[in-house]
XYZ file of N, CA and C in Angstrom:
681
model
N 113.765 118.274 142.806
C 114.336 117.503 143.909
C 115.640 118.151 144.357
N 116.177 117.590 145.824
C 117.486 118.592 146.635
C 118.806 117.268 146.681
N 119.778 117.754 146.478
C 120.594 116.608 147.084
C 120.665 116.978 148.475
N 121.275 115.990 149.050
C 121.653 115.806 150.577
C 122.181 117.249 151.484
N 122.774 118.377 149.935
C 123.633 118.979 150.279
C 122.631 120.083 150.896
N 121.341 120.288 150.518
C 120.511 121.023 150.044
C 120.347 122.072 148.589
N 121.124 121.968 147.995
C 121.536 122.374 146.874
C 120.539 121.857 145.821
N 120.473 121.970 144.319
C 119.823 121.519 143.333
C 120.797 120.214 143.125
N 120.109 118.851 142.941
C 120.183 117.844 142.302
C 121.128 118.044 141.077
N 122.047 117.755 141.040
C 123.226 117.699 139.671
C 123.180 116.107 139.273
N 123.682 116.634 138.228
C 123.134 115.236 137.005
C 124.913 114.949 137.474
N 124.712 113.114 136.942
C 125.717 112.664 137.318
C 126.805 112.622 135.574
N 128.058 112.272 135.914
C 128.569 112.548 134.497
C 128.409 111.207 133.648
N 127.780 110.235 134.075
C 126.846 109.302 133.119
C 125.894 110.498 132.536
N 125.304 110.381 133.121
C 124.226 111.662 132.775
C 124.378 112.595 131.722
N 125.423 113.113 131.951
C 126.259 114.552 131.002
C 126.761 113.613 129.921
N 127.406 112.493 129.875
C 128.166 111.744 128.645
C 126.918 111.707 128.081
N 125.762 110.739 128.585
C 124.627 110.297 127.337
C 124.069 111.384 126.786
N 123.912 112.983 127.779
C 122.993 113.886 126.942
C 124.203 114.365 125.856
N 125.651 114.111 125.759
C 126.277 115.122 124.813
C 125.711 113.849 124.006
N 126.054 112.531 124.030
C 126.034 111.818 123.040
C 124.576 112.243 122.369
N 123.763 112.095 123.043
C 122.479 112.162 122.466
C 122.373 114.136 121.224
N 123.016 114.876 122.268
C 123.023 116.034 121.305
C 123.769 116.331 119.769
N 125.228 115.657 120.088
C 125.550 115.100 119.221
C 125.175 114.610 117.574
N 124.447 113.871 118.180
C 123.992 112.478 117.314
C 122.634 113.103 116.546
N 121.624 113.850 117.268
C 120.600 114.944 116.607
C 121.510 115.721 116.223
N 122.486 116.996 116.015
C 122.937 117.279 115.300
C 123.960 116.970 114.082
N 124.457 115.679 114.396
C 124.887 114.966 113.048
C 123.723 114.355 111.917
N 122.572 114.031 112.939
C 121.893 114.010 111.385
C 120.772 114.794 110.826
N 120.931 116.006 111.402
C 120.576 117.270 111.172
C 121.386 117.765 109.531
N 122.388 117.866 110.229
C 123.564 118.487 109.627
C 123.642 117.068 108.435
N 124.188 115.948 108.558
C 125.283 114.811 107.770
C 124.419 113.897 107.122
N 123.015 114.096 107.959
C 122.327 112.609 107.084
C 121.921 111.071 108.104
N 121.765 110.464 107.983
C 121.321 108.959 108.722
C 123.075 108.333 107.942
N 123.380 108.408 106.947
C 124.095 107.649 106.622
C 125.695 107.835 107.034
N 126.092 109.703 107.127
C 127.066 109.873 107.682
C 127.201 109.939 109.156
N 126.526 109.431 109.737
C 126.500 109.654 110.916
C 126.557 107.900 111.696
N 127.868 107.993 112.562
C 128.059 106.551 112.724
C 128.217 106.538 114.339
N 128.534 105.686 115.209
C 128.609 105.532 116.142
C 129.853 105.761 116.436
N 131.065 105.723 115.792
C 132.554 106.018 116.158
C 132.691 107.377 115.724
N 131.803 108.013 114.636
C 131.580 109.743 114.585
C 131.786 109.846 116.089
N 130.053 110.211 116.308
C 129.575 110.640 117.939
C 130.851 110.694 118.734
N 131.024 109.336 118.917
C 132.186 108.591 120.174
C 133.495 109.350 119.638
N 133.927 109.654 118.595
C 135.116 110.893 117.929
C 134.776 112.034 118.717
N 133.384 112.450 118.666
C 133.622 113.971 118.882
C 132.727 114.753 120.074
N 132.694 113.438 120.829
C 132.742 113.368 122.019
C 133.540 112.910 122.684
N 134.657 112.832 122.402
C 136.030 112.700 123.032
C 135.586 111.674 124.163
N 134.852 110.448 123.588
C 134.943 108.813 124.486
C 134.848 108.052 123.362
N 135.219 106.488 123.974
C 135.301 105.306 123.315
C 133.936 104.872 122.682
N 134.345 104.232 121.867
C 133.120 103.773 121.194
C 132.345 102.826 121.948
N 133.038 102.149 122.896
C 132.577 101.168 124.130
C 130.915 102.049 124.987
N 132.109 103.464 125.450
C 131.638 104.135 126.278
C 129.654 104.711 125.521
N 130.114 104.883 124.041
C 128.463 105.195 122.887
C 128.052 104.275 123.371
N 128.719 103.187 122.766
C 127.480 101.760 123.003
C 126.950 101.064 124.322
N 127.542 101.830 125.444
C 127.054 101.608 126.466
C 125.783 102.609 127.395
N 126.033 103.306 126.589
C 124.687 104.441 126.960
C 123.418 103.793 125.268
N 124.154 103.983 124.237
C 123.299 103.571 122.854
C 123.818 102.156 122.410
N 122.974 101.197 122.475
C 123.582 100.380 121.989
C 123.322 100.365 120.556
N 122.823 100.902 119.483
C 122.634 100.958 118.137
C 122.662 102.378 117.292
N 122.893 102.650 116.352
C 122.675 104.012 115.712
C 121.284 103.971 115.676
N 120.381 102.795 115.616
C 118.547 102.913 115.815
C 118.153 103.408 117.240
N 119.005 103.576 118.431
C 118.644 103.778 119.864
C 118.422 105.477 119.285
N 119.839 105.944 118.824
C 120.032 107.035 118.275
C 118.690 107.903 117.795
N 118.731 107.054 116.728
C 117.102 107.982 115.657
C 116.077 107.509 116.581
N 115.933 106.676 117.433
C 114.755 106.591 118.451
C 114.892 108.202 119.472
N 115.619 108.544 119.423
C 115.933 109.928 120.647
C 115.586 111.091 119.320
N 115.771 110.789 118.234
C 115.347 111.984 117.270
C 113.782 111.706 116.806
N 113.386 110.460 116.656
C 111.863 110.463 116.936
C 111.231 111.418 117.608
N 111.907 111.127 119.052
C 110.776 111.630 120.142
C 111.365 112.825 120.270
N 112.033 113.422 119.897
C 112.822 114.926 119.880
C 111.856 115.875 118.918
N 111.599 114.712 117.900
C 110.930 115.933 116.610
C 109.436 116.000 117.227
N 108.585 114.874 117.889
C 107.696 114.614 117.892
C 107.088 115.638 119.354
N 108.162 115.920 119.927
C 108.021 116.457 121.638
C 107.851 117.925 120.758
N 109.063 118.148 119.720
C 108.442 119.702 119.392
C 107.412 120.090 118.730
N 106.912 118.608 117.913
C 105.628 118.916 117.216
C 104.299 119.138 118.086
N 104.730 118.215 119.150
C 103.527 118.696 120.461
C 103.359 119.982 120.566
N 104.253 120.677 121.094
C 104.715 121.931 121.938
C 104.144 122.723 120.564
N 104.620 122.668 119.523
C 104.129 123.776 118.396
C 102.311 123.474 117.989
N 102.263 122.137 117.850
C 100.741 122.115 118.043
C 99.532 122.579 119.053
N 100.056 122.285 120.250
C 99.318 122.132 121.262
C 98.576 123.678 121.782
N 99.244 124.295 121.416
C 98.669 125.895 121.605
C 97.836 126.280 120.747
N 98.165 126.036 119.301
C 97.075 126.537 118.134
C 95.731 125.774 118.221
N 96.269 124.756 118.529
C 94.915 123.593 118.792
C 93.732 124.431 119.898
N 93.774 124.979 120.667
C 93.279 125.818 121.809
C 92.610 126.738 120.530
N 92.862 127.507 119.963
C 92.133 128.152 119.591
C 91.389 128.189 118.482
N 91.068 127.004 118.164
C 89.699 127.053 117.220
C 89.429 125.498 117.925
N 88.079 125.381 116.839
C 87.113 124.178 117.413
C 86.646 123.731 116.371
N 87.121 123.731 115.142
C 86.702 123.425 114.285
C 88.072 122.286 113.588
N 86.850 120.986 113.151
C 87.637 120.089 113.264
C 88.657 120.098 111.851
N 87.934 120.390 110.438
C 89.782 120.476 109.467
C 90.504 121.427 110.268
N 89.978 122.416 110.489
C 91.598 123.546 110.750
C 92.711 123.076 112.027
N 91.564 122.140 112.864
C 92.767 121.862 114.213
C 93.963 120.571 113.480
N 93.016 119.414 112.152
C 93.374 118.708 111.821
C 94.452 119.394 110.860
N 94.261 120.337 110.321
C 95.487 121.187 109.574
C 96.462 121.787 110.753
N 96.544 121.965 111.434
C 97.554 122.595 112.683
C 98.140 121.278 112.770
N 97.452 120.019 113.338
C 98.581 119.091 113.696
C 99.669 118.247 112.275
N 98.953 118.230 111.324
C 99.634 117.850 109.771
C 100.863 119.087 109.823
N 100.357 120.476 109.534
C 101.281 121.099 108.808
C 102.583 121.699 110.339
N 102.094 121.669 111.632
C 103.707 121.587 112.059
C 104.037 120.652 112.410
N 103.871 119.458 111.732
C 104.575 118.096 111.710
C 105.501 118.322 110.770
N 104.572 118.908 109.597
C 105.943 119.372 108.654
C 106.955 120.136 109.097
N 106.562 121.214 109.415
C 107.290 122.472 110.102
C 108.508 121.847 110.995
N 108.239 120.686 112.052
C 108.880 120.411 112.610
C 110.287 119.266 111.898
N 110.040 118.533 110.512
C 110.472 117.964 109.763
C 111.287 118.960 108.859
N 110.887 120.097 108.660
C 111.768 120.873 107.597
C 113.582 120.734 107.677
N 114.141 120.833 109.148
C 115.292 120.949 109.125
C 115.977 119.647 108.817
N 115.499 118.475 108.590
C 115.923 116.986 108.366
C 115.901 116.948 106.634
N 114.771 117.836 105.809
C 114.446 117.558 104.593
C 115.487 117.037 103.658
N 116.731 117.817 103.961
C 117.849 117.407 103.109
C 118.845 116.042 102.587
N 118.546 115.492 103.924
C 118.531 114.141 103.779
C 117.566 113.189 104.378
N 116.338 113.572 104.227
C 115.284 112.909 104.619
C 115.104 111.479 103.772
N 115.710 111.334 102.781
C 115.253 109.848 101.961
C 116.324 108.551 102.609
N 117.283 109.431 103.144
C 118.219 108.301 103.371
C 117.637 107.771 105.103
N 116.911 108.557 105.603
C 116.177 107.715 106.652
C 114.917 107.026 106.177
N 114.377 107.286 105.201
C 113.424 106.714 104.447
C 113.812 105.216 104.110
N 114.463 105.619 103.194
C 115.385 104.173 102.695
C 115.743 102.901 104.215
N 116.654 103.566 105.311
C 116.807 102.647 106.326
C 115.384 102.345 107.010
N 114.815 102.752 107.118
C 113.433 102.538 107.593
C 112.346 101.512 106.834
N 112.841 101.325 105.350
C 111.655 100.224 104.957
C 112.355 99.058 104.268
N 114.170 99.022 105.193
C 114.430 97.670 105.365
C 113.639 96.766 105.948
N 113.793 95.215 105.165
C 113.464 94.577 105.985
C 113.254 94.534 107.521
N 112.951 94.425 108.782
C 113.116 94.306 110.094
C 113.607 95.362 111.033
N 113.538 96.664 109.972
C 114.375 97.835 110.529
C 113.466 98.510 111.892
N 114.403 98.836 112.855
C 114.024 99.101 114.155
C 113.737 100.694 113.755
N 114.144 101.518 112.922
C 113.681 103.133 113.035
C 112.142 102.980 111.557
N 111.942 102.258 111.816
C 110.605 101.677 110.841
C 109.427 102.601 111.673
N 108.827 103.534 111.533
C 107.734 103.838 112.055
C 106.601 103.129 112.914
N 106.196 101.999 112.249
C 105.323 101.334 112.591
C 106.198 99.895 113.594
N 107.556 100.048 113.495
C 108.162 99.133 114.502
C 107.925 99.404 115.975
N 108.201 98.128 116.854
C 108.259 98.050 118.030
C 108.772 99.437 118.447
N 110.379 99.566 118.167
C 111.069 100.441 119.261
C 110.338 101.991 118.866
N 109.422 101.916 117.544
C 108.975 103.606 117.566
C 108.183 103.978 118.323
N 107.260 103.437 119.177
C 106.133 103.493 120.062
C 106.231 104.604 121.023
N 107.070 104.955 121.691
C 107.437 106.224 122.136
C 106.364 107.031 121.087
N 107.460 107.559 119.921
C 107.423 108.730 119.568
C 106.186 108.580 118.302
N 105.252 107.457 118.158
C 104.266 107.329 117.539
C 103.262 107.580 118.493
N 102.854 106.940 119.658
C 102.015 107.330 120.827
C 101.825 108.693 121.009
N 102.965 109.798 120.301
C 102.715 111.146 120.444
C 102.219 111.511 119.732
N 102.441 111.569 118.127
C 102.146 111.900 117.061
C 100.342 111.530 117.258
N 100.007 110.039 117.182
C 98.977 109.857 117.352
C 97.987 110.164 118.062
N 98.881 110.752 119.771
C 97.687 111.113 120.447
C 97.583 113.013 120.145
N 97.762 113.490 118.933
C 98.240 114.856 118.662
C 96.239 115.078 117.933
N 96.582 113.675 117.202
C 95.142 113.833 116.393
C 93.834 112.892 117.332
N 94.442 112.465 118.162
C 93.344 112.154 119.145
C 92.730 113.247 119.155
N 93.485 114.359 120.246
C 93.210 115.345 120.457
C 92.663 116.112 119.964
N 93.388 116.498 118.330
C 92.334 116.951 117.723
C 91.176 116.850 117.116
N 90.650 115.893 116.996
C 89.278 115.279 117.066
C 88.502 115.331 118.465
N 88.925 114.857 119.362
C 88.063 114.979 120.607
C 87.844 116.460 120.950
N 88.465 117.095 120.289
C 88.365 118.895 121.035
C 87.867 119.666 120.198
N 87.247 118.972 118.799
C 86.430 119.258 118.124
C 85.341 119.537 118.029
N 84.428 120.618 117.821
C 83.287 120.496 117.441
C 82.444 119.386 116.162
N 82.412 119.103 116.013
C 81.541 118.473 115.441
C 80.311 116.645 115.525
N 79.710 116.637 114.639
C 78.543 115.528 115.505
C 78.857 113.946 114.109
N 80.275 113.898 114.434
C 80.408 112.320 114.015
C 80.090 111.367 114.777
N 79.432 110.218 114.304
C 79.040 108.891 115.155
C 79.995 108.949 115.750
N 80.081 108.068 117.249
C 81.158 108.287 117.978
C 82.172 106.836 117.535
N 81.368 106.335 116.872
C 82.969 104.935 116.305
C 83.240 105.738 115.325
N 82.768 106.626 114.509
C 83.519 106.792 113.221
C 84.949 107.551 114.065
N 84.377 108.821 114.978
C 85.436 109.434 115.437
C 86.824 109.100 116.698
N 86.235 107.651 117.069
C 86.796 106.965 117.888
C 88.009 106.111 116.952
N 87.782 105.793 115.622
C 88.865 104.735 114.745
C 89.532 105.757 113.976
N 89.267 107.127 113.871
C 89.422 108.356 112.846
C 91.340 108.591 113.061
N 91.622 108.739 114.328
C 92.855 109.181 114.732
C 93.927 108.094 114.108
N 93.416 107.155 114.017
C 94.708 106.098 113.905
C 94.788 105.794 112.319
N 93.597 106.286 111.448
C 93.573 106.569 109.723
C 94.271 107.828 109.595
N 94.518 108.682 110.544
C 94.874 110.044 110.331
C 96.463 109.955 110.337
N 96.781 109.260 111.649
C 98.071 108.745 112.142
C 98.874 108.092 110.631
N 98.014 107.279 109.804
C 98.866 106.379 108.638
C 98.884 107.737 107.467
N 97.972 108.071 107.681
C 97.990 109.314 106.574
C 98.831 110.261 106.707
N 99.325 110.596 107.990
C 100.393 111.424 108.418
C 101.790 111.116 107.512
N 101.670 109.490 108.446
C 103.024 108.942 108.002
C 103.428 108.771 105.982
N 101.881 108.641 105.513
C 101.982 109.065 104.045
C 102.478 110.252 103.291
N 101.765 111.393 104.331
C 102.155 112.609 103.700
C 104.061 113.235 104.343
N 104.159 112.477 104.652
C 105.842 112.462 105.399
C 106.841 111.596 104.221
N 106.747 110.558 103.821
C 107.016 110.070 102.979
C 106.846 110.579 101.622
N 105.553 110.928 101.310
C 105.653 111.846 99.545
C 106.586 113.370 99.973
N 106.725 113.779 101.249
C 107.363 115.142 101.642
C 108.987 114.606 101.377
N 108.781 114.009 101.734
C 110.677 113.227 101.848
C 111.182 113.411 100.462
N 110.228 113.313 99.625
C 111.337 113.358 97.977
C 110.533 114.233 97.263
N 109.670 115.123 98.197
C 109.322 116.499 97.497
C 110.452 117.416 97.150
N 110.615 117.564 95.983
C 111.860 118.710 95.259
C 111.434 120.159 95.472
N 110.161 120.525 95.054
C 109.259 121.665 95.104
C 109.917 122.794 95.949
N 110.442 123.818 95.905
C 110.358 124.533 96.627
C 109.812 124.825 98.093
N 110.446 125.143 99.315
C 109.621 124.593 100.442
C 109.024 123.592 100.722
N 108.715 122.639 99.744
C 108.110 121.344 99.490
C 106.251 121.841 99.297
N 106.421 122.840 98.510
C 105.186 122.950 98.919
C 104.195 122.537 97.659
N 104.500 121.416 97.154
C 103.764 120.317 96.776
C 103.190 119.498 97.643
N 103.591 118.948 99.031
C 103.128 118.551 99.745
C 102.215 119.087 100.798
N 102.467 120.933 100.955
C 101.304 121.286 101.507
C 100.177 121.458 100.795
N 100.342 121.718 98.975
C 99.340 121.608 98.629
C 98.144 120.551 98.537
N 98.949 119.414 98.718
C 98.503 117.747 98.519
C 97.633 117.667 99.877
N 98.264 118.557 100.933
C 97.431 118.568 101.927
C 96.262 119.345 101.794
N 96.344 120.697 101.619
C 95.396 121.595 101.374
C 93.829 120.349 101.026
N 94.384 120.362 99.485
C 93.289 119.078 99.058
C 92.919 118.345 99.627
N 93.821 117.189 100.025
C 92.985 116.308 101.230
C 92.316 116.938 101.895
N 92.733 117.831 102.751
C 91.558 118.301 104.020
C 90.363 118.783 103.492
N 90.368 119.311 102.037
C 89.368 120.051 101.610
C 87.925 118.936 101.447
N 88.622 117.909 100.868
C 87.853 116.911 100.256
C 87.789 115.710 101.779
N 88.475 115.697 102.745
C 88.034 115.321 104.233
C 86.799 116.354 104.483
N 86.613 117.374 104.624
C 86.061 118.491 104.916
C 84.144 118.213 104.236
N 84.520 117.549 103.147
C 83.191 117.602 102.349
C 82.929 116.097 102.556
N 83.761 114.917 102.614
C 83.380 113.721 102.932
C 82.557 113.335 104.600
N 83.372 113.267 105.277
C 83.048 113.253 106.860
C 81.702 113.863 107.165
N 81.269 114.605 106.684
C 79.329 114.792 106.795
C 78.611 113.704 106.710
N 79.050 113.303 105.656
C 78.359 111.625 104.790
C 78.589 110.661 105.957
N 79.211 110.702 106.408
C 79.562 109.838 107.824
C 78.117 109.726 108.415
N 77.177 110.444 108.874
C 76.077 110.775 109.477
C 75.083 109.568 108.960
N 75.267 109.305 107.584
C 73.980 108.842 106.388
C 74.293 107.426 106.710
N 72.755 106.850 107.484
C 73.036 105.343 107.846
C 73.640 104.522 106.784
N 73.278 104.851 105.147
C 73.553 103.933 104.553
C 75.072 103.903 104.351
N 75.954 104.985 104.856
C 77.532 104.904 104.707
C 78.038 104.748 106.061
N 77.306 105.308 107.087
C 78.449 105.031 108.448
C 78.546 103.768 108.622
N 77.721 102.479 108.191
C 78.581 101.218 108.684
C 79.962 101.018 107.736
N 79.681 101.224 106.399
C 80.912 100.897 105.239
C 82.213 101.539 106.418
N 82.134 103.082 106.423
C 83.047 103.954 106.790
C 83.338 103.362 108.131
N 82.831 102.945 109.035
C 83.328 102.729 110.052
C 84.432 101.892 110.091
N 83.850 100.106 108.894
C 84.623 99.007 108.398
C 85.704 99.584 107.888
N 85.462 100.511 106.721
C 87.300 100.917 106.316
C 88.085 101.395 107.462
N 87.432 102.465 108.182
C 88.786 103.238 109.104
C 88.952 102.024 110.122
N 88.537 100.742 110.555
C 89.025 100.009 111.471
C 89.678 98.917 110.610
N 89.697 99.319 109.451
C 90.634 98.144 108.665
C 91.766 98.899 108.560
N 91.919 100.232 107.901
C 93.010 101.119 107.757
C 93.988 100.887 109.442
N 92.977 101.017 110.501
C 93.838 101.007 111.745
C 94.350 99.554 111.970
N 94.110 98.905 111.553
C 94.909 97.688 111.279
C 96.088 97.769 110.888
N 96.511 98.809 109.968
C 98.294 98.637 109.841
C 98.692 99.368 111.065
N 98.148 99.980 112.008
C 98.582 100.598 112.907
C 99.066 99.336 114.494
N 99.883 98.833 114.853
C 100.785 98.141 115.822
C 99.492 98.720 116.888
């Protein structure tokens, strides 16, 4: 778009205050943690009032809602290309798992202390809460995708309820990653490895009348914890 002037459209300095705040605030808890990182930080070192934070953010949860969809926009972007080139459904389902990790690595260090605020009671940076929907709608539609762009001949309910069992399983293997010590954490890619291996040999059985009704009932019960 042009302003009036004909020139490029310039952002207004509302505009410029919320993106420092917002840059800010991803690099404090990059760097400091969920816990060192406060709203009179930011508003410190962004040289405005704490009025001025809470009027663009009204919570340190508005905050980790902008690092949600920050991690989740790059997990797209790093997925979305590898996904293109195969058609085969574990390996696309391994592309969207392992740069979820990839995209999680730089948080690892204090990854428990967002863990911890997250399975407070009523907590708004709760995954499965209201305000995460943004940046869950992405994640989730990552393994839509990769299932629908799949080759393979699953009943179409098994593969229609599949994404949103995949989606909780995500959020599982994110959580055992969070207080993986392991080197690289790569206890948790191995934990993956396995799963997919043993997804890989299950999901055939899907086909066999006498299991696709059971299987269908679990993955639409599993999508039940899914909002």
């Amino acid at each position: 778009m042009f302003s009036s002037a004909g020139g490029p459209e310039k952002t207004t300095k509302s505009e410029r205050t919320r993106a420092l705040l917002r840059d800010l605030a991803l690099r404090s808890f990059r760097e400091r943690g969920y816990d060192a990182t406060t709203m009179r930080l930011i508003a410190g070192e962004a040289g405005v009032s704490v009025g001025t934070t809470n009027y663009h953010f009204a919570s340190k949860t508005d905050l980790v809602q902008e690092l949600y969809i920050e991690v989740q926009e790059r997990h797209r972007d790093a997925a979305t290309p590898l996904l293109a080139e195969t058609g085969d459904l574990i390996e696309r389902l391994r592309i969207v798992y392992t740069t979820g990790l990839d995209q999680l690595t730089p948080y690892h260090a204090h990854a428990a202390e967002f863990v911890s605020a997250a399975l407070a009671p009523r907590s708004g940076i709760n995954p499965l809460a209201p305000e995460s929907t943004s940046a869950r709608d992405i994640t989730e539609g990552l393994y839509t995708e990769a299932v629908a762009g799949a080759r393979h001949t699953l009943p179409r309910e098994i593969a229609a309820a599949l994404p949103r069992a995949l989606f909780l399983s995500h959020l599982l293997l994110a959580l055992y990653w969070a207080y993986d010590d392991s080197p690289g954490q790569g206890r948790s890619r191995r934990l993956l490895d396995r799963g997919l291996s043993l997804l890989g040999l299950a999901l055939p059985l899907a086909r066999l009348p006498l299991l696709r009704r059971p299987l269908a009932e679990l993955l639409a019960l599993i999508g039940e914890a899914r909002p």
